[in-house]
XYZ file of C-alpha atoms in Angstrom:
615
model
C 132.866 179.075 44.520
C 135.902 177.651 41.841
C 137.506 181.337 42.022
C 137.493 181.369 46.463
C 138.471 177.450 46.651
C 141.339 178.595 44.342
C 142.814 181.436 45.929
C 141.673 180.419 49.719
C 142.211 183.389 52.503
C 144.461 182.817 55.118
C 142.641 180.178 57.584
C 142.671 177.825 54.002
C 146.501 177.305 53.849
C 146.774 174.289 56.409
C 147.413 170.942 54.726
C 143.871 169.755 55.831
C 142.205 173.073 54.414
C 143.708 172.342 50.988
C 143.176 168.659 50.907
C 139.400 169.578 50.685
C 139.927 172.200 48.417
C 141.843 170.509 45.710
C 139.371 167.593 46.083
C 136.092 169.480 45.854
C 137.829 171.174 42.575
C 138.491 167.775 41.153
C 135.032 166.434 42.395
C 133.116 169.122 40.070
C 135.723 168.470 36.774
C 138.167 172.046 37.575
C 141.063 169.441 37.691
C 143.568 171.698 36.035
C 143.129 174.139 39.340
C 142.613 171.563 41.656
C 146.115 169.940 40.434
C 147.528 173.399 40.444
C 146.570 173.614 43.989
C 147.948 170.471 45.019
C 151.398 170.754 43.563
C 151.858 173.446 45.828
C 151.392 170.873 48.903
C 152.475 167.658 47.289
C 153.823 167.452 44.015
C 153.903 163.064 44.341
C 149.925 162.997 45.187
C 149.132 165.883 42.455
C 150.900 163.238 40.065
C 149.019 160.460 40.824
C 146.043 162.198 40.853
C 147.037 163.942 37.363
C 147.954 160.161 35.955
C 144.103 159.297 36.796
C 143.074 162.126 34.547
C 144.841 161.204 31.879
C 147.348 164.132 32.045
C 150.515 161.580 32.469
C 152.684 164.080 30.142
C 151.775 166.912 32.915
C 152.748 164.276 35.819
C 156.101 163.297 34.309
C 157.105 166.108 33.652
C 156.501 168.072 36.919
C 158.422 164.919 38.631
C 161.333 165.140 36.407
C 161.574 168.620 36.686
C 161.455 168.622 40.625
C 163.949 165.662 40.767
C 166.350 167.413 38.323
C 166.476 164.201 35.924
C 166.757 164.493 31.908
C 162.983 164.208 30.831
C 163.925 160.757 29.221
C 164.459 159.489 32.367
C 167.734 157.659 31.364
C 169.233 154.991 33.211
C 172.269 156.606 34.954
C 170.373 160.484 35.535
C 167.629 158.177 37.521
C 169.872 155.691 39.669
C 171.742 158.593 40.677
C 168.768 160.453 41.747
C 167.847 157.025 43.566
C 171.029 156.594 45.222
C 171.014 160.143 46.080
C 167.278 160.080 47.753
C 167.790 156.886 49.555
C 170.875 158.741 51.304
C 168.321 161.964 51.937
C 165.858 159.204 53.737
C 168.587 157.299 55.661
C 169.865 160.597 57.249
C 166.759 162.731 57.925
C 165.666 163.319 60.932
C 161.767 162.809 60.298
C 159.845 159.232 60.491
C 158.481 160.229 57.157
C 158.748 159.320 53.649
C 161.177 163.063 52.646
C 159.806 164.230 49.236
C 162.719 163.041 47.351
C 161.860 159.709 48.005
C 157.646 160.167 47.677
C 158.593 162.065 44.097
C 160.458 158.941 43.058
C 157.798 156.374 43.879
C 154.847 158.679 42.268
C 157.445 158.769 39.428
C 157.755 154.788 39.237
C 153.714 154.873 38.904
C 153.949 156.825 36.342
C 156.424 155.141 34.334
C 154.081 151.839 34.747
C 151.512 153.649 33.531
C 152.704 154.883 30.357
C 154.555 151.817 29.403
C 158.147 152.458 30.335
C 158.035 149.302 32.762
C 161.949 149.692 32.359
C 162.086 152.526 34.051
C 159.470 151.774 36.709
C 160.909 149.022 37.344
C 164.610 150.361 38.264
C 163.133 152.258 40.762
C 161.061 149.403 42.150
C 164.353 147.347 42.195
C 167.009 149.454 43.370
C 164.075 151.414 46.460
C 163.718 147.252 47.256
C 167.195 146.368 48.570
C 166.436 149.313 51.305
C 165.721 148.385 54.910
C 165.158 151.977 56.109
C 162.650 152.238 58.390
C 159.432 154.714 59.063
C 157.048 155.593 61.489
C 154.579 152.586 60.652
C 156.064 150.907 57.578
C 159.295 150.711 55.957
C 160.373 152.471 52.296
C 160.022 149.063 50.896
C 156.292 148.699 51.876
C 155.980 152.106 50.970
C 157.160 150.798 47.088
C 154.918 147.504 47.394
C 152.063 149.833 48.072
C 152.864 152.482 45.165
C 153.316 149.105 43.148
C 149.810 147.573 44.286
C 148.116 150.493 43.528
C 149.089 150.677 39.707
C 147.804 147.295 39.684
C 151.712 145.767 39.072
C 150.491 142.742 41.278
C 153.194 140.159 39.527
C 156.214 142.893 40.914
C 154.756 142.848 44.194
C 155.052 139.076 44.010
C 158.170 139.106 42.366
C 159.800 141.778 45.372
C 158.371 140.679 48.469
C 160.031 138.580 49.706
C 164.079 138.646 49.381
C 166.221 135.823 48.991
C 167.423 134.998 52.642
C 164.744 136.563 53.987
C 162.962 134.347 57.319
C 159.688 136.458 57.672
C 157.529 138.193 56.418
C 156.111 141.466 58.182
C 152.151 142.175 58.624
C 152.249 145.185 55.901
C 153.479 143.074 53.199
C 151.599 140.103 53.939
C 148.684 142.678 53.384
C 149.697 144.303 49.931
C 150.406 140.840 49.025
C 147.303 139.199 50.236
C 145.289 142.294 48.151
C 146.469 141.151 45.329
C 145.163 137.744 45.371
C 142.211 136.400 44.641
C 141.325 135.097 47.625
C 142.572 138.300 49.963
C 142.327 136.773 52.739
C 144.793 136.683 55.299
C 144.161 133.376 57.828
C 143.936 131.724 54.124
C 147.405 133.365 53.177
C 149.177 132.380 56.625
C 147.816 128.659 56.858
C 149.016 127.908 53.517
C 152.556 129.496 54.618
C 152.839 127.471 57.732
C 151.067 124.406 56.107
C 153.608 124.298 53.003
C 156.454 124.770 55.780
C 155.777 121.701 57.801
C 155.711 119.744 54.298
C 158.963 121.020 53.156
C 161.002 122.085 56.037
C 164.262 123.005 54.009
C 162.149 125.259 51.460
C 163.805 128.454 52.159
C 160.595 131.165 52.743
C 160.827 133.188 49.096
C 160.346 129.745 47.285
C 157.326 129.192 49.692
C 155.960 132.180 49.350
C 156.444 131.773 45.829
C 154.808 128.399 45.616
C 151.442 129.602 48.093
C 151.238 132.979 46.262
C 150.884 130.618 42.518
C 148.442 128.080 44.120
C 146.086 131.043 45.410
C 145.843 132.570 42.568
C 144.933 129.404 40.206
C 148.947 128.707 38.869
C 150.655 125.120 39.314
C 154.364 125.880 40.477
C 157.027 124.444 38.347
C 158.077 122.797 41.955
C 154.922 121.510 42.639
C 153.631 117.940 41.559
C 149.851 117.888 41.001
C 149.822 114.268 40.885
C 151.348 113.953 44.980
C 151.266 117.273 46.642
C 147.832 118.188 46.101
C 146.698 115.305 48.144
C 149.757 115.936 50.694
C 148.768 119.465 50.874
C 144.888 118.204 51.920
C 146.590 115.724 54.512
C 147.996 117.983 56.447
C 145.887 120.780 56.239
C 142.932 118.242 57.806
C 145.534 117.355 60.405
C 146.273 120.902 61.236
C 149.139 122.374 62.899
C 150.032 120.512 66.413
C 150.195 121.942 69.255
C 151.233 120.673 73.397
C 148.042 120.617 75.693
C 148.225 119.596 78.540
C 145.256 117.842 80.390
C 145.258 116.278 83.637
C 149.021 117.242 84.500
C 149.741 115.185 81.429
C 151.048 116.403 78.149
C 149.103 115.520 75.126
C 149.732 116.126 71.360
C 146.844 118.048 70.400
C 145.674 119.167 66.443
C 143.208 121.213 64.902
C 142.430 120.877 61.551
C 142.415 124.090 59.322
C 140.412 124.146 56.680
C 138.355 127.072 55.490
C 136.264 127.997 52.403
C 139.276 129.626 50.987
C 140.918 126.421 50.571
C 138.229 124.290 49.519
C 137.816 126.965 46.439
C 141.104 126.666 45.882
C 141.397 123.118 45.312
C 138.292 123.703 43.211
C 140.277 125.965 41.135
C 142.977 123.544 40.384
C 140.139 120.967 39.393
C 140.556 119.113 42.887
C 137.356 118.658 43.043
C 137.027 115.053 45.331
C 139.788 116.838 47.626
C 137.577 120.276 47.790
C 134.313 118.243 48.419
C 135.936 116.057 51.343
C 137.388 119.418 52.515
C 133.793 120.968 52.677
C 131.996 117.742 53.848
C 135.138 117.627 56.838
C 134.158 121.175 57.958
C 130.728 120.423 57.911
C 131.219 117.386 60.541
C 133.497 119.530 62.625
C 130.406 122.178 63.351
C 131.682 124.873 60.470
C 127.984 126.958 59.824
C 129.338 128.968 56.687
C 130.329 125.178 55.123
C 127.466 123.739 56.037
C 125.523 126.789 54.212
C 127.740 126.513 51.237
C 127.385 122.802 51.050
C 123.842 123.136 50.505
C 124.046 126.044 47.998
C 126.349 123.268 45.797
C 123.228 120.718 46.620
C 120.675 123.982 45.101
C 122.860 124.540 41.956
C 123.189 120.834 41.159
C 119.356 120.445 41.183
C 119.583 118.591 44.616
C 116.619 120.559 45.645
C 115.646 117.608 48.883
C 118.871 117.556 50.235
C 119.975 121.302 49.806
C 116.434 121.542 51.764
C 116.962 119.547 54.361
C 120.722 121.063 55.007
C 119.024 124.219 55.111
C 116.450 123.658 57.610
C 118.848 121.938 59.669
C 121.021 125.400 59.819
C 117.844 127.257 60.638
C 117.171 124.864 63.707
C 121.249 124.505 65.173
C 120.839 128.485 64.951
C 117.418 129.013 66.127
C 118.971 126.418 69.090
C 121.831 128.572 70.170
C 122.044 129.818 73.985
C 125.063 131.953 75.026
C 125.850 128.889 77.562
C 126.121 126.108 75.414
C 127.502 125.623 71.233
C 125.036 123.723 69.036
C 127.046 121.337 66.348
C 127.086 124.105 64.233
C 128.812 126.502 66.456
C 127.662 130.100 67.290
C 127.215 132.382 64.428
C 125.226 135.235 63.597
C 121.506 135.140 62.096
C 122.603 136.835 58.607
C 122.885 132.422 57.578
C 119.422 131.518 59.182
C 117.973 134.706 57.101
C 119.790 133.347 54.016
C 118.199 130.050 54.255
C 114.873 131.143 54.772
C 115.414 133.065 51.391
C 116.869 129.671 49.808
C 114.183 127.799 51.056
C 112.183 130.801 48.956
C 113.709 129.979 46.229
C 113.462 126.136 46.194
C 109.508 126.614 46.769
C 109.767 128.971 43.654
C 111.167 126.076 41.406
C 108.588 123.759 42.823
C 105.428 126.096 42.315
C 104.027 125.301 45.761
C 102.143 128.333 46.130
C 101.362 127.405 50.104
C 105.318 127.365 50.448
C 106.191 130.096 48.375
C 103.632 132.736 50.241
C 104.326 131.270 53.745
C 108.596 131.262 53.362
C 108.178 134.976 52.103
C 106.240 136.062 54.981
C 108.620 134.085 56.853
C 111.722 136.672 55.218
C 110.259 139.782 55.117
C 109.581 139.349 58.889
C 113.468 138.422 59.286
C 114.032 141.712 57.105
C 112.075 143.517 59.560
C 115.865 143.129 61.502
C 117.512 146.590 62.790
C 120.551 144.916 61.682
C 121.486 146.619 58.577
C 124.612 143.743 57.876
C 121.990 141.491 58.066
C 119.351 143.159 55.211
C 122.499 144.008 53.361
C 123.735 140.376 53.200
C 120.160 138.968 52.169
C 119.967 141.385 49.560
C 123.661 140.220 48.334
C 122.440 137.046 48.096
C 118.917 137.543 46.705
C 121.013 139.333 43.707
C 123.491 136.799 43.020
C 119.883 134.458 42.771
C 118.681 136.973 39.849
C 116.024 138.405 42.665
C 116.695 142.252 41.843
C 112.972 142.891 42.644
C 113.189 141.864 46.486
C 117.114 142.697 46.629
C 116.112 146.309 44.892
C 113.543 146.646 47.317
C 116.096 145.869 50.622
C 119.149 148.095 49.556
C 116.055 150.890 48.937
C 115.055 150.930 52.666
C 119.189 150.543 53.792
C 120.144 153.505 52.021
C 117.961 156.132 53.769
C 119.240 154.406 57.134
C 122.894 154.068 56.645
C 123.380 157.538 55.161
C 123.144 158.780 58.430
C 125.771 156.014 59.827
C 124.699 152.459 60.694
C 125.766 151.150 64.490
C 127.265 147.909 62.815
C 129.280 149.952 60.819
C 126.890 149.595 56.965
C 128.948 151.502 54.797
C 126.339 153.899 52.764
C 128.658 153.828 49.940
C 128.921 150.049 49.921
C 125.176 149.777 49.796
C 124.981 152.754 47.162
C 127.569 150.614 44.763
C 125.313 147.697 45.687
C 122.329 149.276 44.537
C 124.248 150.522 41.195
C 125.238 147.167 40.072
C 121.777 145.675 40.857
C 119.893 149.070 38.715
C 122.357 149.719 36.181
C 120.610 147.608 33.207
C 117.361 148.490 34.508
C 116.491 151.763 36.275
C 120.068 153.028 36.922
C 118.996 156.816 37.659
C 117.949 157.188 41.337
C 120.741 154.901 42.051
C 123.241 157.208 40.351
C 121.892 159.862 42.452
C 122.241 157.947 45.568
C 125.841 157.286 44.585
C 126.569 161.138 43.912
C 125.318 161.336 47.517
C 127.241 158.558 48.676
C 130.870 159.276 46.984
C 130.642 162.650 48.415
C 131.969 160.900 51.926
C 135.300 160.416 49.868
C 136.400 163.918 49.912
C 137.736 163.278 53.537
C 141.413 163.189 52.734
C 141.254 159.813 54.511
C 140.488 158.715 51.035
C 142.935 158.144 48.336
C 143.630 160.884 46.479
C 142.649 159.275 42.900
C 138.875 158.952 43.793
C 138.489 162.496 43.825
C 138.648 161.882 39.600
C 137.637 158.020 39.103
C 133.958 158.240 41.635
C 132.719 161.234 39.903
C 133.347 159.697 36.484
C 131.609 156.689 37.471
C 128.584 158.983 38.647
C 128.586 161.134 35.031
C 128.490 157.518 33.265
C 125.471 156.751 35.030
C 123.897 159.856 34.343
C 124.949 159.666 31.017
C 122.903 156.056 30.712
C 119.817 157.881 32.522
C 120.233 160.325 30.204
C 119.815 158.427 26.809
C 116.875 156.204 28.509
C 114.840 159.245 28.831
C 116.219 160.732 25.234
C 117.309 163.877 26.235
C 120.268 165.127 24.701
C 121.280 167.973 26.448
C 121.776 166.351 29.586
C 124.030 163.409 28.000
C 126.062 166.268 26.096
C 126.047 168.055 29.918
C 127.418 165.055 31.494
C 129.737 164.129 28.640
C 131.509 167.284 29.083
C 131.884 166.709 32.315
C 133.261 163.536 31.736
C 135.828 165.139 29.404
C 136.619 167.836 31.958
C 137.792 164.867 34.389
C 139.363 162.576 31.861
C 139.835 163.269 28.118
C 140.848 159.803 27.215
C 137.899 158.217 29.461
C 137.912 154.479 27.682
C 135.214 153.201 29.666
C 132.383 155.669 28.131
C 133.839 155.503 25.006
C 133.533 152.183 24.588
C 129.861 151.768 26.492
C 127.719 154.575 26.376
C 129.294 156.362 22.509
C 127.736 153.014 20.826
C 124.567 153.572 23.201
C 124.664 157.116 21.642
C 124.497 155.993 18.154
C 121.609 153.588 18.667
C 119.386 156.152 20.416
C 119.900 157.971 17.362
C 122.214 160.717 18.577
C 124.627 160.021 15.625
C 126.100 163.609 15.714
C 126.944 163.559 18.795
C 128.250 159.815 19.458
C 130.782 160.540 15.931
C 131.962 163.856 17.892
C 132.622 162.546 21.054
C 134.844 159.528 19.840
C 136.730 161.598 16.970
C 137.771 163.915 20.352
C 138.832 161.141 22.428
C 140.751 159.443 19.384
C 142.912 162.684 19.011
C 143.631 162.881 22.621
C 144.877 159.502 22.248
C 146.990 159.907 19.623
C 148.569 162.918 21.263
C 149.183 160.618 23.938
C 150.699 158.058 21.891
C 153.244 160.604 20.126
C 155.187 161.216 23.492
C 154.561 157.057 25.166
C 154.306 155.348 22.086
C 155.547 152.205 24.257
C 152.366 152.282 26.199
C 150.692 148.764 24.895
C 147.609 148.880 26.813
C 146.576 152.742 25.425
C 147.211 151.475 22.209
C 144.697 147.974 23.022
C 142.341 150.463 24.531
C 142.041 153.259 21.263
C 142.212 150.219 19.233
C 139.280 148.297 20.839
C 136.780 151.893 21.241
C 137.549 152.942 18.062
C 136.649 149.177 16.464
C 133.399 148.931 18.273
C 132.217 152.504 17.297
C 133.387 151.349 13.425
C 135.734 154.411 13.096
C 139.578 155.408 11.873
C 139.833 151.228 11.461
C 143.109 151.379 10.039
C 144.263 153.330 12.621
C 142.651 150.686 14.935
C 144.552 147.762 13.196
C 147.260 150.017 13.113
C 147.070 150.430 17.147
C 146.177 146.851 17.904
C 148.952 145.239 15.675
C 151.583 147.559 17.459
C 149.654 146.490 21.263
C 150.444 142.842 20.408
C 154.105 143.675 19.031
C 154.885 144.912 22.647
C 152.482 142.411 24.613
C 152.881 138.855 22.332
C 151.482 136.424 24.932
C 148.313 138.866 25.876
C 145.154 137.038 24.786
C 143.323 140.217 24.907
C 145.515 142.300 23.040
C 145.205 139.777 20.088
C 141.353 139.940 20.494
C 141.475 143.278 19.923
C 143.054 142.869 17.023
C 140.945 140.302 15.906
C 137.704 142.629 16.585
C 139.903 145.596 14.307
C 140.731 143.309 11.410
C 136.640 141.601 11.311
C 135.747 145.493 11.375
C 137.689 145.922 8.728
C 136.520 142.854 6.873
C 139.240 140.814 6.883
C 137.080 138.141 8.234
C 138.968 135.062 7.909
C 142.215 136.423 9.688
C 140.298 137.994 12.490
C 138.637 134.414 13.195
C 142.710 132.355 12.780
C 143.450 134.767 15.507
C 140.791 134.156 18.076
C 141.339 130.438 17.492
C 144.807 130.888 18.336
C 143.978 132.808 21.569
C 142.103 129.781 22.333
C 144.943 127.489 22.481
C 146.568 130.067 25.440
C 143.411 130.761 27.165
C 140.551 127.995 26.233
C 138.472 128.392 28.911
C 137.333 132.384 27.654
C 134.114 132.508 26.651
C 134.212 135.451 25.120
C 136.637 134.181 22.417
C 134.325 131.448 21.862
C 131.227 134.161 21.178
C 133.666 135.835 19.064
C 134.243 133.070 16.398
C 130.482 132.765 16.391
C 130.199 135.837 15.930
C 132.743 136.467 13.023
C 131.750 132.869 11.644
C 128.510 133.985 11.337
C 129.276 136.936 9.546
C 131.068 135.097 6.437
């Protein structure tokens, strides 16, 4: 099978034909053909894809090669290559992104990803100040994408939006709004429009600026806390106003716009009387979702009678709808009413009425009796974020067999198979590993982005690899370690969960090989990108918690926080390397330090427990 998806006869050749080659290659760890095949149809994807299996040398160096740069990269070779790419795009005839131009941007992602952000980020710059259009973006979309996908969220920020520029176009506003933590668009575009009317001379980059920070949990250096929070509340309850006219007369009309999005986010900036009016105002106004999440804040505050009674009154304004008239709740969809039956489980659980407890579950498992697989998938959501995995185990059991062959609502049997991962993987994690082999298999449709042809099968072997040790056997761990190695020989994620799992199961032998071979492909790796702060954290932090090479550790985690001063994380690391080590009393002066940047951590808290503990 390897040797004819290699070679192909001649109705493989098409571009769709070798898409699923090269991907069914990579799927089953032959990622050295599969790249080999790809290069041959599109040397920028085979990069990315080679960058996700750790072969960033291979990537660079194809990329320089093809673009005819020194292999340094340097500053004048590149902008030149830039300049002369940009030209290539601007005077081709094809809607397309030309290679020259893809080759550069798969370059920039590689760049970010070894640690040259200098480099990365002339390219970022200089492909920014381009307007040239495409088919159904532009090149600089094209870049913000590249950028969003390397996970360089702050230079999408940063790039966005030009100086002088008056609007913003629907493709950024969605790379942007990805990279938020609330990514959601209505959220994004209120706040816009909202933070407009307040300051009508704020040219839009400082806006965007300003929304982009207060999203994602920052205080602009423009902003005062003390005035514009509640300003920013005021009008967003007064809403944007609009001319209706009733009864041939013109009348100023405004709705307010608030959503859950905003109420967290004045949570998040410790607003909390302004979030809790904002919730209880959408509640009054008929808003079903605030309603339900006003009485999950009465159920976590030990409110039990009034998160009750909000509940019930949900499962009556729904139970009331008719298609001819809106209850005060407004029309919504019986996934809520489900979800408050299983509250109303829950609250009968914590108050050991056994009448209530057995009649509310008959009362559920009748409402999971739905054909509506968005509905059984959103009550088993919720029963897991509850802690009840037996019930929610039970639910995503019965959806999987159904949406593998395609739910109506549109299910996705890989969302439910990731569901059912998360909710097994401390407990009984191999039939849900298996489902997710069966589910990831979907994702060979080129569709799909190139990378997940290396990162879902690596998830899968993990899995295994867990299954594996809970049943003790040894040759199936070393089987789907190999594997693992096969797709990524610097895979940090197993190294630094399953190689200590290894170790306590009592598979010494193995657990000391496995981590001595992903050390020296790390430090191969760090004799060429040496600047690469995060591999250096990463070797630093797997090699500390399987208590081996810890000078080489300190060594790597000293260096990490050289290049990276203000990461928290990279000085944890080194904390963790030097208390390893048994230099105790440094290790703990360091994670009180980290405290001062980042107090509300708990993990840095554990840690001086931890190494406090240990004196």
């Amino acid at each position: 099978a390897i040797a004819a998806l290699r070679s192909g006869d001649d109705n493989a050749t098409s571009a769709p034909a070798i898409q699923w080659r090269w991907r069914h290659l990579a799927n089953h760890g032959e990622v050295a053909a599969a790249l080999e095949l790809l290069r041959e149809h599109r040397l920028d994807e085979a990069a990315i894809v080679a960058v996700a299996a750790s072969r960033s040398g291979e990537a660079i160096d194809w990329l320089v090669a093809s673009l005819g740069i020194d292999g340094n990269g340097s500053s004048p070779s590149l902008q030149q290559r830039i300049e002369a790419a940009l030209v290539t795009q601007a005077t081709s005839l094809s809607t397309q992104l030309e290679p020259e131009l893809a080759e550069l941007l798969a370059l920039m992602r590689c760049y970010v990803s070894v640690g040259r952000r200098d480099l990365a980020w002339q390219i970022a710059e200089q492909v920014n100040r381009s307007d040239l259009q495409l088919e159904e973006s532009t090149v600089r979309e094209e870049m913000l994408s590249s950028l969003a996908a390397v996970y360089r969220d702050d230079w999408v920020l940063r790039l966005a939006v030009r100086p002088g520029q008056t609007s913003i176009s629907a493709e950024t506003q969605s790379i942007v709004v990805g990279g938020l933590v609330d990514r959601d668009h209505g959220t994004f575009k209120t706040l816009i429009d909202t933070y407009g009317r307040m300051n009508p001379q704020t040219p839009l980059d400082e806006r965007f600026d300003v929304v982009c920070s207060l999203i994602n949990g920052k205080v602009p250096s423009s902003w005062d806390p003390t005035t514009d929070f509640q300003r920013l509340f005021d009008e967003l309850t007064m809403g944007k106003r609009q001319i209706q006219r009733v009864g041939g007369q013109a009348m100023m009309a405004a709705t307010p716009q608030l959503n859950l999005n905003i109420v967290e986010l004045f949570g998040r900036h410790g607003e909390t009387e302004l979030a809790d009016r904002a919730l209880q105002r959408m509640v009054g106004l008929g808003d079903i979702a605030a309603a339900f999440q006003l009485a999950e804040n009465q159920m976590a505050s030990s409110n039990g009678r009034s998160a009750e009674s909000l509940y019930k009154s949900i499962i009556q304004a729904i139970g009331a709808q008719r298609p001819s008239r809106q209850t005060v709740f407004g029309a919504t969809g019986t996934d809520t009413a489900t979800k408050s039956v299983a509250a109303l489980w829950l609250l009968a659980k914590r108050s050991t009425d056994p009448d209530a407890i057995s009649k509310l579950n008959e009362e559920l498992r009748i409402a999971l009796c739905s054909p509506s697989t968005e509905l059984r998938s959103s009550v088993a959501e919720y029963l897991a974020g509850h802690g009840e995995n037996e019930l929610a185990a039970e639910i995503y059991e019965r959806l999987l067999p159904m949406t593998a062959y395609g739910a109506r609502e549109g299910t996705s049997f890989y969302g439910v198979s990731n569901q059912f991962v998360s909710l097994m993987k401390d407990t009984n994690i191999a039939p849900a590993a298996s489902w997710f082999d069966i589910a990831a298999r979907g994702t060979l449709d080129p569709r799909y982005p190139a990378t997940v042809a290396v990162s879902l099968p690596l998830h899968v072997n993990r899995w295994k690899v867990q299954a594996a040790i809970d049943r003790g056997d040894a040759s199936a761990v070393t089987r789907h370690l190999e594997r693992i190695a096969a797709l990524d020989p610097i895979d940090i994620d197993t190294a630094e969960t399953y190689f200590p799992k290894l170790a306590k199961a009592g598979m010494t032998d193995l657990a000391e090989t496995k981590i001595a071979a992903v050390l020296r492909e790390g430090e191969s790796y760090l004799e060429r990108f040496p600047l690469d702060a995060m591999m250096l954290n990463n070797l630093a932090w797997i090699a500390s918690v399987n208590a081996t090479e810890l000078d080489k550790a300190v060594q790597w985690a000293t260096r990490a926080v050289y290049l990276e001063p203000d990461s928290a994380i990279y000085r944890d690391t080194l904390a963790e390397a030097l208390f390893r080590s048994g230099e105790i009393d440094q290790a703990i002066r360091i994670e009180k330090a980290c405290l001062i940047d980042t107090p509300a951590q708990w993990h840095l808290h554990e840690q001086i427990r931890r190494f406090e503990a240990a004196r």
